[in-house]
Amino acid sequence: KIKGRNTLQLCFECCIVYPGWTSINRGVLICDECCSVHRSLGRHISIVKHLRHSGWPPSLLQMVQTLASNGANSIWEHSLLDPAQVQSGRRKPNPQDKVHPTKSEFIRAKYQMLAFVHKLPCRDDDGVTTKDLSKQLHSSVRTGSLETCLRLLSLGAQANFFHPEKGTTPLHVAAKAGQILQAELLVVYGADPGSPDINGRTPMDYARQAGHIELAERLVECQYELTDRLAFYLCGRRPDHKNGHYIIPQMADSLDLSELAKAAKKKLQALNNRLFEELAMDVYDEVDRRENDAVWLTTQNHSTLVTERSAVPFLPVNPEYSATRNQGRQKLARFNAREFATLIIDILSDAKRRQQGKGLSPTDPLDLGIDDDQHDYDSVASDEDTDSELTTQNNNNTMDSSDLSDGPITLQEYLEVKKALASSEAKVQQLMKVNNNLSEELRRLQKEVGGVRGPTGAFGAFSMYEPGAAPGPTAHGPPVLDSLVPRLQPLNTASSFSFKRSSCVPKPEKHGSGTDSDYDNTQLYDASVSMGRSSEEEGRGEPEEGGEGGEPDPTLPCTEDVILKTEQVTKNIQELLRAAQEFKHDSFVPCSEKIHSAVTEMASLFPKRPALDAVHCSLRLLASSASRLQVECRKAAPSEPGAPAVDYQLLTQQVIQCAYDIAKAAKQLVTITTREKKQ
């Protein structure tokens, strides 16, 4: 109580009575004057919503009310509660203070600078502190103590933290425990409702299995919050997510589009998924700004509050973004209603297309001259472009995970990996031609000096990779998927390996054997491989190529089965690379065994003597890479006393290379199977 009033009837910043707004991620109630300052900070600092005139999911409103009632404000004003601060002259503003500079400076210090938050004792390694806090968060979300979790988040705990021992994120724990308010708080701080646990189950799966149906349905809504918000902005309706996830409004005169607008739409479709997601998030922020503007302007005393210093005419600068992207975000405010609606409809349509795995029609251009290093927003509106600039973000954006929300990894995920190789494949093809010519010359010379075994060994056309062949790729292989499989040099980069959607428009596949465009840098470790049989084939008793073993079998497995097995291989690779990033070399051997088992199961789907050369080569690469991975991982086992020290950095590079080869072979099998089934 303050002077006879409940604190919930007072602004948490300046004590003005009856606050009408709230900061969702801070858990505080604010008045109209302080709201203008909060909005000017940007949504990355404070997510503002009106308590009565904005749309509220019931559980989200309950979460904010619970935080406000249980002392969330004391988290942000911790040091101000110290009596010594009163003597030093530091105090909160009062209702009579001016908005600028008194209230605005206090609010910026409180939330932007975190000047009053409790500071943790200094440590030499900040990463350990963050990990400890995240583990505490992982444990705390099973309880109903929202303020404890908010305190941990304010100190740096990560909402998307993946617990290495338990194999889950905090959102999995909250979903299993039925803590819907904790789930709301985690999602506000960036937790991904579609993130898989170590076994591939999402928080939604946990909630359903535990019988928390309402929570499961709410998590689905959170998964599609971005597209739901855009659709509601245009037509006032949201999908129910039982009969579909998208509502795409249509403009009455949508058929009358200018050539410039049509070209802009095609350019938007050609954006890779990361750029598209960034553009969608920026449009989402602009929708939020316009909606809050409409509410704010209709609830204010225009004679005193609507001034240049209290208005938010465009999206505030986010220092985590580049200057180009911030400029582009601000340009969104220049779009008139029709232009902005057209952009939203295009984004909704393309979001649906991307999730359903549909490519562009044959008449749509694939190469529109987009340079991923230079992006100008002024390219997607009907009169101006609006591309986003390439920016690296954490795994906490809505669009990034919605593609995988309601099922296993889609076929489009694997087809899009092909696009990630496109820029390097042209160079690879040239290299292959050169090496083929060198191989032919080598064979001719070999015959002249007495003859050596020809190209009828295990790799056929890939005989240049055999010992003594013509110069080819280096032992470490080409870095054609560095964006998907980091080399861990130095070993502090993110190393999740989940077939990230690197491009939205896969280039047409060539209907050939695949040997002229796919890089096989298999290293041969044992005599059986060098004589034409991988260790995997030898274990199955598969005859050598060219030997007697029956007629080739043209049958191929079901595409869905191949994708399912590939998904399992990918998850095991994720576990291995996570161990590599965390320097857990003792986990290499068990991880490699899991991968080898998953690879064996995947290979068993295919006939032992496939008729297609591309399938044969991909299966060989898959098996030999899994065997090589086991060999490399065994090197991480404790060595005998006096043995040479293991170079773990080099070993990690070799392990990642093997994982890359396994993933590439699996991708090739998915692509080939899909292509042949369509024919």
XYZ file of C-alpha atoms in Angstrom:
679
model
C 0.000 0.000 0.000
C 1.135 3.543 -0.780
C -0.935 6.323 0.806
C -3.951 4.098 0.992
C -3.703 2.795 -2.566
C -2.816 -0.671 -3.775
C 0.483 -0.623 -5.659
C -1.267 -2.196 -8.680
C -3.234 1.054 -8.982
C -0.019 3.046 -9.400
C 2.484 3.391 -12.207
C 5.552 1.356 -11.322
C 7.813 4.140 -12.634
C 6.361 7.382 -11.256
C 3.376 6.392 -9.059
C 0.701 8.096 -11.200
C -2.649 6.491 -10.348
C -4.460 3.993 -12.555
C -1.794 2.918 -15.066
C -3.319 1.805 -18.353
C -0.333 0.053 -19.935
C 2.037 -2.783 -19.122
C 5.501 -3.896 -20.156
C 5.013 -7.607 -20.774
C 8.626 -8.723 -20.541
C 9.316 -6.571 -17.462
C 6.133 -7.439 -15.574
C 5.341 -3.829 -14.619
C 2.344 -1.524 -14.997
C 2.956 1.932 -16.485
C 1.067 5.146 -17.081
C 0.519 6.972 -20.349
C 3.507 9.266 -19.903
C 5.926 6.468 -19.026
C 4.447 4.356 -21.821
C 5.765 6.821 -24.403
C 9.275 6.367 -22.991
C 8.965 2.566 -22.917
C 7.831 2.543 -26.537
C 10.740 4.748 -27.580
C 13.151 2.150 -26.148
C 12.025 -0.461 -28.690
C 10.521 -3.928 -28.334
C 13.943 -5.450 -27.692
C 13.905 -3.520 -24.369
C 10.224 -3.285 -23.467
C 7.199 -4.990 -25.051
C 4.310 -2.612 -24.399
C 0.605 -3.453 -24.465
C -2.538 -1.648 -23.289
C -4.359 -3.394 -20.464
C -7.884 -2.771 -21.762
C -7.763 -1.805 -25.429
C -5.335 -4.423 -26.756
C -6.105 -8.070 -27.506
C -4.872 -10.427 -24.778
C -4.553 -14.196 -24.622
C -5.933 -14.945 -21.125
C -2.843 -16.793 -19.915
C -0.514 -13.996 -21.052
C -2.558 -11.381 -19.185
C -2.586 -13.616 -16.109
C 1.192 -13.974 -16.347
C 1.666 -10.184 -16.363
C -0.746 -9.683 -13.464
C 1.011 -12.395 -11.441
C 4.427 -10.836 -11.990
C 3.155 -7.351 -11.127
C 1.486 -8.641 -7.947
C 4.521 -10.607 -6.777
C 7.178 -7.947 -6.828
C 8.584 -8.081 -10.342
C 9.389 -4.383 -10.051
C 11.787 -5.079 -7.167
C 13.948 -7.028 -9.626
C 14.517 -3.945 -11.762
C 14.806 -1.593 -8.750
C 16.807 -3.863 -6.438
C 19.477 -1.361 -5.437
C 16.917 1.428 -4.933
C 15.432 -0.576 -2.063
C 18.683 -0.093 -0.152
C 18.197 2.703 2.440
C 21.676 3.967 1.606
C 20.423 4.946 -1.829
C 17.977 7.415 -0.296
C 20.827 9.174 1.458
C 22.791 9.314 -1.790
C 19.955 11.162 -3.476
C 18.963 8.411 -5.941
C 15.184 8.120 -6.099
C 12.271 7.263 -8.335
C 10.417 10.034 -10.182
C 7.155 11.313 -8.735
C 3.975 12.209 -10.629
C 4.902 15.888 -10.780
C 8.261 15.307 -12.482
C 8.593 16.077 -16.165
C 8.612 13.232 -18.656
C 11.794 14.629 -20.197
C 14.373 14.438 -18.873
C 13.493 13.129 -15.382
C 11.199 10.172 -16.078
C 12.823 9.213 -19.364
C 16.322 9.136 -17.894
C 15.161 7.003 -14.958
C 13.359 4.519 -17.218
C 16.340 4.214 -19.562
C 18.694 3.629 -16.655
C 16.295 1.076 -15.171
C 15.686 -1.081 -18.249
C 18.257 -0.178 -20.896
C 21.288 0.128 -18.628
C 19.949 -2.242 -15.905
C 21.479 0.189 -13.429
C 19.475 -1.005 -10.425
C 19.430 -4.765 -11.015
C 21.237 -6.967 -8.501
C 24.730 -7.652 -9.790
C 26.259 -11.103 -9.484
C 29.756 -11.540 -8.047
C 32.394 -11.227 -10.760
C 33.806 -14.424 -12.211
C 36.663 -15.086 -14.542
C 34.431 -17.036 -16.892
C 31.108 -15.352 -17.622
C 29.986 -18.363 -19.624
C 29.994 -20.557 -16.523
C 27.819 -18.041 -14.678
C 25.320 -17.933 -17.519
C 25.250 -21.718 -17.703
C 24.658 -22.007 -13.962
C 21.819 -19.491 -14.136
C 20.297 -21.328 -17.086
C 20.419 -24.613 -15.189
C 18.656 -22.950 -12.263
C 16.012 -21.662 -14.670
C 15.659 -25.153 -16.125
C 14.857 -26.441 -12.643
C 12.726 -23.500 -11.446
C 10.153 -23.497 -14.245
C 8.546 -26.656 -12.878
C 7.278 -24.511 -9.970
C 4.820 -21.636 -9.969
C 7.355 -19.033 -8.835
C 7.290 -16.657 -11.795
C 9.280 -13.928 -10.059
C 12.158 -16.351 -9.414
C 12.370 -17.208 -13.090
C 12.103 -13.565 -14.117
C 14.976 -12.756 -11.758
C 17.107 -15.484 -13.335
C 16.251 -14.217 -16.818
C 17.157 -10.671 -15.765
C 20.573 -11.928 -14.643
C 21.288 -13.583 -17.988
C 19.711 -17.056 -17.919
C 18.892 -18.298 -21.425
C 15.267 -19.187 -22.166
C 16.381 -21.567 -24.941
C 19.081 -23.252 -22.840
C 19.534 -26.910 -23.806
C 20.413 -28.932 -20.723
C 23.302 -31.214 -21.758
C 22.507 -33.940 -19.230
C 18.705 -33.903 -19.387
C 18.426 -33.208 -23.098
C 15.580 -30.681 -22.730
C 14.985 -26.936 -22.607
C 13.189 -25.049 -19.804
C 10.067 -24.918 -21.967
C 9.973 -28.734 -22.096
C 10.075 -28.828 -18.302
C 7.344 -26.189 -17.911
C 5.139 -27.958 -20.464
C 5.490 -31.323 -18.750
C 4.654 -29.745 -15.371
C 1.648 -27.912 -16.813
C 3.050 -24.494 -15.845
C 1.286 -22.388 -18.462
C 2.353 -19.051 -16.929
C 5.981 -20.147 -16.874
C 5.609 -21.154 -20.508
C 4.240 -17.698 -21.344
C 7.205 -16.035 -19.619
C 9.726 -18.241 -21.410
C 8.148 -17.585 -24.814
C 8.206 -13.830 -24.149
C 11.949 -14.180 -23.542
C 12.476 -16.061 -26.786
C 11.895 -19.740 -25.969
C 11.051 -21.738 -29.084
C 7.819 -23.790 -28.764
C 8.994 -26.028 -31.597
C 12.474 -26.835 -30.291
C 13.097 -30.606 -30.064
C 14.518 -32.378 -27.069
C 17.248 -34.973 -27.437
C 14.628 -37.442 -28.705
C 12.976 -35.015 -31.106
C 9.914 -34.231 -28.975
C 8.712 -30.627 -28.732
C 7.262 -28.852 -25.682
C 3.864 -29.267 -27.338
C 4.398 -33.028 -27.342
C 5.307 -32.926 -23.642
C 2.152 -30.971 -22.805
C -0.098 -33.327 -24.752
C 1.475 -36.442 -23.269
C 1.025 -35.035 -19.763
C -2.617 -34.236 -20.459
C -2.212 -30.446 -20.485
C -4.260 -29.898 -23.630
C -4.907 -26.193 -23.024
C -1.180 -25.562 -22.637
C -0.417 -27.582 -25.784
C -2.905 -25.526 -27.791
C -1.474 -22.300 -26.410
C 2.038 -23.360 -27.416
C 0.780 -23.956 -30.960
C -0.586 -20.407 -30.961
C 2.790 -19.138 -29.743
C 4.449 -21.096 -32.541
C 2.416 -19.165 -35.111
C 2.263 -15.867 -33.235
C 3.936 -13.944 -36.048
C 1.642 -14.969 -38.894
C -1.428 -14.906 -36.611
C -0.671 -11.319 -35.625
C -0.216 -10.216 -39.236
C -3.483 -11.853 -40.320
C -5.402 -10.353 -37.378
C -4.049 -6.904 -38.222
C -5.562 -7.096 -41.708
C -8.858 -8.917 -41.194
C -9.471 -9.228 -37.458
C -9.394 -13.047 -37.503
C -6.906 -15.693 -36.400
C -6.705 -19.331 -37.546
C -7.917 -21.935 -35.060
C -4.861 -24.146 -35.844
C -7.087 -27.216 -36.001
C -8.197 -26.779 -39.593
C -5.175 -24.801 -40.765
C -2.433 -22.487 -39.611
C -2.848 -19.598 -42.019
C -5.459 -17.017 -42.930
C -4.406 -15.045 -45.989
C -6.660 -12.034 -46.680
C -7.163 -10.823 -50.214
C -7.399 -7.236 -51.394
C -10.358 -6.347 -53.566
C -8.144 -5.021 -56.336
C -5.261 -7.417 -55.787
C -5.312 -8.521 -59.430
C -4.445 -5.020 -60.563
C -0.771 -5.081 -59.590
C 1.885 -3.008 -61.226
C 4.843 -4.674 -62.882
C 7.047 -3.219 -60.158
C 4.876 -4.808 -57.456
C 4.982 -8.173 -59.224
C 8.749 -7.990 -59.539
C 9.013 -7.066 -55.860
C 6.905 -10.083 -54.911
C 9.161 -12.410 -56.870
C 12.190 -10.870 -55.241
C 10.670 -11.494 -51.821
C 10.033 -15.118 -52.787
C 13.678 -15.479 -53.783
C 14.984 -14.376 -50.373
C 16.626 -17.154 -48.439
C 14.781 -18.180 -45.296
C 16.937 -16.239 -42.874
C 16.415 -12.963 -44.715
C 12.728 -13.708 -45.123
C 12.382 -14.383 -41.392
C 14.136 -11.132 -40.544
C 11.854 -9.194 -42.868
C 8.793 -10.896 -41.353
C 9.957 -10.043 -37.828
C 10.518 -6.417 -38.807
C 7.029 -6.210 -40.312
C 5.669 -7.790 -37.121
C 7.350 -5.035 -35.078
C 5.872 -2.398 -37.383
C 2.391 -3.908 -36.962
C 2.867 -3.730 -33.196
C 3.969 -0.093 -33.470
C 0.956 0.866 -35.594
C -1.513 -0.950 -33.341
C -0.110 0.687 -30.214
C -0.163 4.039 -31.992
C -3.854 3.634 -32.724
C -4.617 2.733 -29.100
C -2.335 5.405 -27.665
C -3.711 8.238 -29.786
C -7.332 7.391 -28.969
C -6.756 7.277 -25.207
C -4.648 10.418 -24.681
C -5.263 14.044 -23.868
C -4.075 15.401 -27.192
C -3.428 18.886 -25.869
C -0.792 17.704 -23.411
C 0.551 14.350 -24.550
C 0.696 14.194 -28.319
C 4.009 15.898 -28.925
C 7.049 15.139 -31.016
C 8.882 13.852 -27.946
C 6.107 11.477 -26.865
C 5.229 10.059 -30.280
C 6.954 6.999 -31.789
C 6.811 7.731 -35.538
C 8.952 4.750 -36.602
C 10.637 1.692 -35.129
C 13.364 2.624 -32.624
C 16.946 1.609 -33.301
C 17.981 -1.846 -32.137
C 21.763 -1.767 -31.533
C 21.980 -5.521 -32.171
C 21.034 -4.897 -35.808
C 23.193 -3.292 -38.457
C 22.686 0.313 -39.482
C 21.274 -0.814 -42.828
C 18.668 -3.021 -41.228
C 17.675 -0.323 -38.734
C 17.238 2.136 -41.580
C 15.108 -0.375 -43.431
C 12.946 -1.001 -40.371
C 12.296 2.727 -40.067
C 11.315 2.947 -43.728
C 8.409 0.595 -43.041
C 6.627 3.512 -41.375
C 6.563 5.309 -44.746
C 4.296 2.691 -46.317
C 0.712 3.766 -46.709
C -2.096 1.415 -45.693
C -2.411 -0.239 -49.101
C 1.323 -0.744 -49.552
C 1.728 -2.169 -46.066
C -1.259 -4.500 -46.500
C 0.164 -5.758 -49.796
C 3.494 -6.512 -48.127
C 1.781 -8.382 -45.269
C -0.271 -10.493 -47.691
C 2.866 -11.375 -49.642
C 4.638 -12.396 -46.430
C 1.708 -14.545 -45.271
C 1.467 -16.237 -48.665
C 5.160 -16.931 -48.835
C 5.326 -18.142 -45.220
C 2.668 -20.725 -46.048
C 4.458 -21.732 -49.236
C 7.755 -22.201 -47.443
C 6.302 -24.307 -44.649
C 4.440 -26.534 -47.074
C 7.666 -27.070 -48.999
C 6.389 -25.667 -52.274
C 8.913 -24.216 -54.653
C 8.346 -21.506 -57.211
C 6.702 -22.328 -60.486
C 8.985 -23.050 -63.471
C 8.264 -19.592 -64.859
C 9.448 -17.814 -61.717
C 13.030 -16.588 -61.885
C 15.421 -18.171 -59.410
C 18.318 -15.780 -59.738
C 17.258 -12.184 -59.255
C 20.688 -10.814 -58.515
C 20.261 -10.685 -54.750
C 23.578 -10.185 -53.017
C 23.452 -11.590 -49.489
C 26.113 -9.131 -48.388
C 24.196 -6.042 -49.457
C 20.506 -5.645 -48.698
C 18.284 -2.678 -49.190
C 14.830 -2.664 -47.692
C 13.505 -0.699 -50.659
C 12.676 -3.728 -52.795
C 9.471 -5.323 -51.547
C 6.779 -2.681 -51.303
C 4.671 -1.677 -54.254
C 6.683 1.531 -54.608
C 9.808 0.782 -52.615
C 12.088 -2.147 -51.877
C 12.105 -3.787 -48.448
C 14.686 -6.568 -48.286
C 16.289 -7.268 -44.923
C 20.000 -7.323 -44.330
C 21.707 -10.498 -43.323
C 21.945 -10.539 -39.498
C 22.828 -13.438 -37.172
C 20.301 -13.967 -34.379
C 19.771 -16.461 -31.545
C 17.391 -19.498 -31.977
C 14.510 -17.533 -30.668
C 12.528 -16.147 -33.570
C 9.041 -17.258 -34.395
C 9.365 -17.999 -38.081
C 12.516 -20.012 -37.683
C 10.816 -22.813 -35.828
C 7.298 -22.687 -37.200
C 8.338 -24.723 -40.242
C 8.931 -27.701 -37.966
C 6.126 -27.179 -35.467
C 3.649 -29.908 -36.279
C 5.661 -32.850 -37.491
C 9.004 -34.234 -38.523
C 11.439 -32.354 -40.681
C 9.813 -31.816 -44.048
C 11.102 -32.817 -47.432
C 11.703 -29.157 -48.205
C 14.281 -29.039 -45.425
C 16.445 -31.538 -47.256
C 15.837 -30.169 -50.709
C 16.910 -26.762 -49.471
C 20.247 -28.099 -48.321
C 20.943 -28.583 -52.011
C 20.614 -24.842 -52.485
C 23.213 -24.294 -49.794
C 25.663 -26.186 -52.001
C 24.726 -24.317 -55.162
C 27.366 -21.605 -54.957
C 30.139 -24.162 -54.575
C 28.850 -26.824 -56.940
C 29.870 -24.900 -60.041
C 33.444 -24.782 -58.816
C 33.221 -28.401 -57.729
C 32.043 -29.443 -61.194
C 35.007 -27.665 -62.758
C 37.310 -29.396 -60.321
C 35.725 -32.744 -61.133
C 36.297 -32.221 -64.843
C 39.913 -31.294 -64.275
C 40.448 -34.261 -62.006
C 38.730 -36.613 -64.429
C 41.107 -35.468 -67.145
C 44.029 -35.992 -64.812
C 42.687 -39.421 -63.886
C 42.465 -40.405 -67.534
C 46.022 -39.247 -68.072
C 47.148 -41.157 -64.995
C 45.507 -44.373 -66.174
C 47.122 -43.981 -69.583
C 50.533 -43.579 -67.957
C 49.870 -46.534 -65.667
C 49.153 -48.765 -68.632
C 52.339 -47.626 -70.291
C 54.458 -48.540 -67.275
C 52.935 -51.957 -66.735
C 49.384 -51.280 -65.695
C 47.777 -50.788 -62.360
C 44.189 -51.608 -61.347
C 41.809 -49.386 -63.301
C 38.788 -47.412 -62.220
C 36.603 -50.410 -61.501
C 37.162 -50.273 -57.771
C 34.821 -49.196 -55.101
C 34.343 -45.664 -56.338
C 34.161 -46.108 -60.093
C 34.245 -42.612 -61.488
C 35.536 -41.463 -58.109
C 38.766 -43.430 -58.480
C 40.658 -40.163 -58.187
C 40.100 -40.388 -54.445
C 41.922 -43.686 -54.189
C 45.478 -43.787 -52.853
C 47.923 -42.754 -55.530
C 45.302 -41.140 -57.740
C 45.506 -37.722 -59.290
C 45.476 -34.676 -57.059
C 42.043 -34.085 -55.613
C 40.489 -32.511 -52.576
C 42.510 -32.178 -49.418
C 42.079 -34.618 -46.605
C 39.824 -32.282 -44.770
C 37.461 -31.807 -47.682
C 35.957 -28.635 -49.116
C 34.135 -26.239 -46.794
C 30.942 -26.268 -48.871
C 28.676 -26.466 -45.844
C 30.512 -24.246 -43.404
C 27.260 -22.400 -42.765
C 25.646 -25.647 -41.609
C 28.556 -27.491 -40.015
C 30.948 -25.078 -38.282
C 34.573 -26.170 -38.210
C 34.950 -25.115 -34.559
C 38.072 -23.037 -35.273
C 38.237 -21.626 -32.642
C 35.934 -23.942 -30.741
C 33.520 -21.302 -29.538
C 31.062 -21.019 -32.394
C 27.555 -22.430 -32.492
C 27.575 -25.991 -33.755
C 23.973 -27.105 -34.025
C 23.573 -29.322 -37.060
C 19.913 -29.481 -37.939
C 19.663 -28.931 -41.689
C 18.970 -25.255 -41.169
C 16.876 -23.790 -43.944
C 19.591 -21.932 -45.816
C 17.556 -21.081 -48.877
C 13.907 -20.958 -49.782
C 14.216 -21.703 -53.502
C 15.941 -24.988 -54.296
C 17.547 -25.079 -57.700
C 16.365 -27.754 -60.130
C 18.037 -31.112 -59.603
C 19.957 -32.726 -62.421
C 18.530 -36.041 -63.537
C 21.812 -37.859 -63.592
C 23.791 -40.139 -61.429
C 24.707 -37.329 -59.113
C 28.394 -38.058 -59.446
C 29.061 -34.969 -61.504
C 27.769 -32.488 -58.968
C 28.099 -33.995 -55.522
C 31.422 -33.978 -53.757
C 32.573 -37.307 -52.378
C 35.712 -36.736 -50.340
C 35.660 -40.125 -48.671
C 38.893 -41.081 -46.987
C 39.867 -44.735 -47.162
C 40.920 -46.143 -43.830
C 41.308 -49.854 -44.302
C 42.312 -52.379 -46.897
C 38.771 -53.505 -47.585
C 37.772 -49.995 -48.651
C 40.832 -49.469 -50.798
C 40.127 -52.785 -52.544
C 36.642 -51.675 -53.480
C 34.453 -52.433 -50.473
C 33.635 -50.245 -47.495
C 33.727 -51.820 -44.073
C 29.949 -51.555 -43.940
C 29.513 -53.421 -47.214
C 32.009 -56.039 -46.123
C 30.055 -56.609 -42.922
C 26.895 -57.226 -44.939
C 28.667 -59.541 -47.313
C 27.833 -57.358 -50.288
C 29.667 -58.463 -53.431
C 32.117 -56.175 -55.162
C 30.949 -54.052 -57.983
C 31.194 -56.055 -61.087
C 31.099 -59.345 -59.181
C 28.309 -61.875 -59.144
C 25.543 -60.914 -56.791
C 22.313 -60.930 -58.761
C 20.626 -58.320 -60.909
C 20.457 -54.683 -59.745
C 17.248 -53.903 -57.850
C 15.438 -50.772 -59.126
C 13.060 -50.506 -56.145
C 13.358 -47.576 -53.757
C 11.958 -47.165 -50.240
C 9.118 -44.850 -49.277
C 10.194 -41.209 -49.185
C 8.628 -40.684 -45.755
C 10.636 -43.606 -44.331
C 13.862 -42.173 -45.723
C 13.106 -38.751 -44.254
C 12.285 -40.296 -40.874
C 15.564 -42.205 -40.752
C 17.476 -39.153 -41.950
C 15.910 -37.118 -39.175
C 17.207 -39.638 -36.635
C 20.689 -39.474 -38.149
C 20.575 -35.681 -37.927
C 19.560 -35.670 -34.279
C 22.415 -37.998 -33.395
C 24.816 -35.725 -35.279
C 23.452 -32.784 -33.290
C 24.315 -34.593 -30.079
C 27.832 -35.304 -31.323
C 28.493 -31.715 -32.376
C 27.106 -30.424 -29.108
C 29.633 -32.627 -27.338
C 32.369 -31.234 -29.577
C 31.418 -27.668 -28.799
C 31.428 -28.375 -25.059
C 34.768 -30.247 -25.259
C 33.163 -33.486 -24.041
C 35.504 -35.734 -25.986
C 34.597 -38.746 -23.849
C 31.140 -38.606 -25.469
C 32.537 -39.047 -28.974
C 32.532 -42.845 -28.959
C 28.942 -43.380 -27.718
C 27.708 -40.666 -30.076
C 29.470 -42.278 -33.035
C 27.914 -45.629 -32.122
C 24.446 -44.060 -32.191
C 25.153 -42.467 -35.553
C 26.505 -45.727 -36.954
C 23.379 -47.547 -35.778
C 21.086 -44.924 -37.317
C 23.051 -45.053 -40.576
C 22.756 -48.843 -40.652
C 18.988 -48.609 -40.203
C 18.746 -46.041 -42.985
C 20.902 -48.096 -45.367
C 18.769 -51.181 -44.687
C 15.809 -49.419 -46.347
C 17.549 -49.622 -49.707
C 18.263 -52.751 -51.786
C 21.757 -54.212 -51.474
C 22.332 -53.775 -55.187
C 20.485 -50.589 -56.206
C 20.053 -50.030 -59.909
C 20.780 -46.312 -59.720
C 24.443 -45.390 -59.584
C 23.590 -42.284 -57.567
C 21.980 -44.392 -54.841
C 24.928 -46.775 -54.873
C 27.435 -43.925 -54.477
C 25.404 -42.221 -51.753
C 25.019 -45.440 -49.771
C 28.734 -46.058 -50.065
C 29.522 -42.552 -48.843
C 27.042 -42.966 -45.990
C 28.516 -46.289 -44.816
C 32.174 -45.403 -45.222
C 31.720 -42.016 -43.517
C 30.024 -43.667 -40.550
C 32.921 -46.127 -40.305
C 35.442 -43.309 -40.549
C 33.587 -41.447 -37.840
C 33.934 -44.427 -35.501
C 37.653 -44.629 -36.213
C 38.155 -40.925 -35.506
C 36.033 -40.916 -32.359
C 37.949 -43.858 -30.888
C 41.039 -41.642 -30.949
C 39.412 -39.553 -28.211
C 39.402 -42.532 -25.830
C 41.922 -42.388 -22.947
C 45.336 -43.372 -24.274
C 47.983 -45.548 -22.696
C 50.631 -43.890 -20.511
C 53.446 -42.563 -22.640
C 51.337 -42.426 -25.792
C 51.478 -39.237 -27.875
C 49.041 -36.543 -26.806
C 45.880 -36.245 -28.886
C 45.444 -33.058 -30.908
C 41.799 -32.528 -29.998
C 41.373 -29.528 -32.273
C 42.458 -31.528 -35.313
C 40.436 -34.511 -34.106
C 37.331 -32.335 -33.777
C 37.796 -31.081 -37.320
C 37.989 -34.649 -38.591
C 34.896 -35.628 -36.618
C 32.952 -32.690 -38.038
C 34.089 -33.574 -41.559
C 32.795 -37.121 -41.118
C 29.496 -35.805 -39.785
C 29.263 -33.495 -42.776
C 29.796 -36.399 -45.191
C 27.121 -38.467 -43.454
C 24.628 -35.615 -43.618
C 25.445 -34.939 -47.266
C 24.950 -38.587 -48.203
C 21.640 -38.678 -46.335
C 20.533 -35.538 -48.134
C 21.441 -37.077 -51.477
C 19.367 -40.175 -50.718
C 16.339 -38.060 -49.776
C 16.703 -36.000 -52.949
C 17.127 -39.037 -55.206
C 14.243 -40.940 -53.630
C 11.902 -37.976 -53.940
C 12.892 -37.295 -57.533
C 12.442 -40.879 -58.638
C 9.089 -41.232 -56.881
C 7.790 -38.178 -58.710
C 8.790 -39.531 -62.102
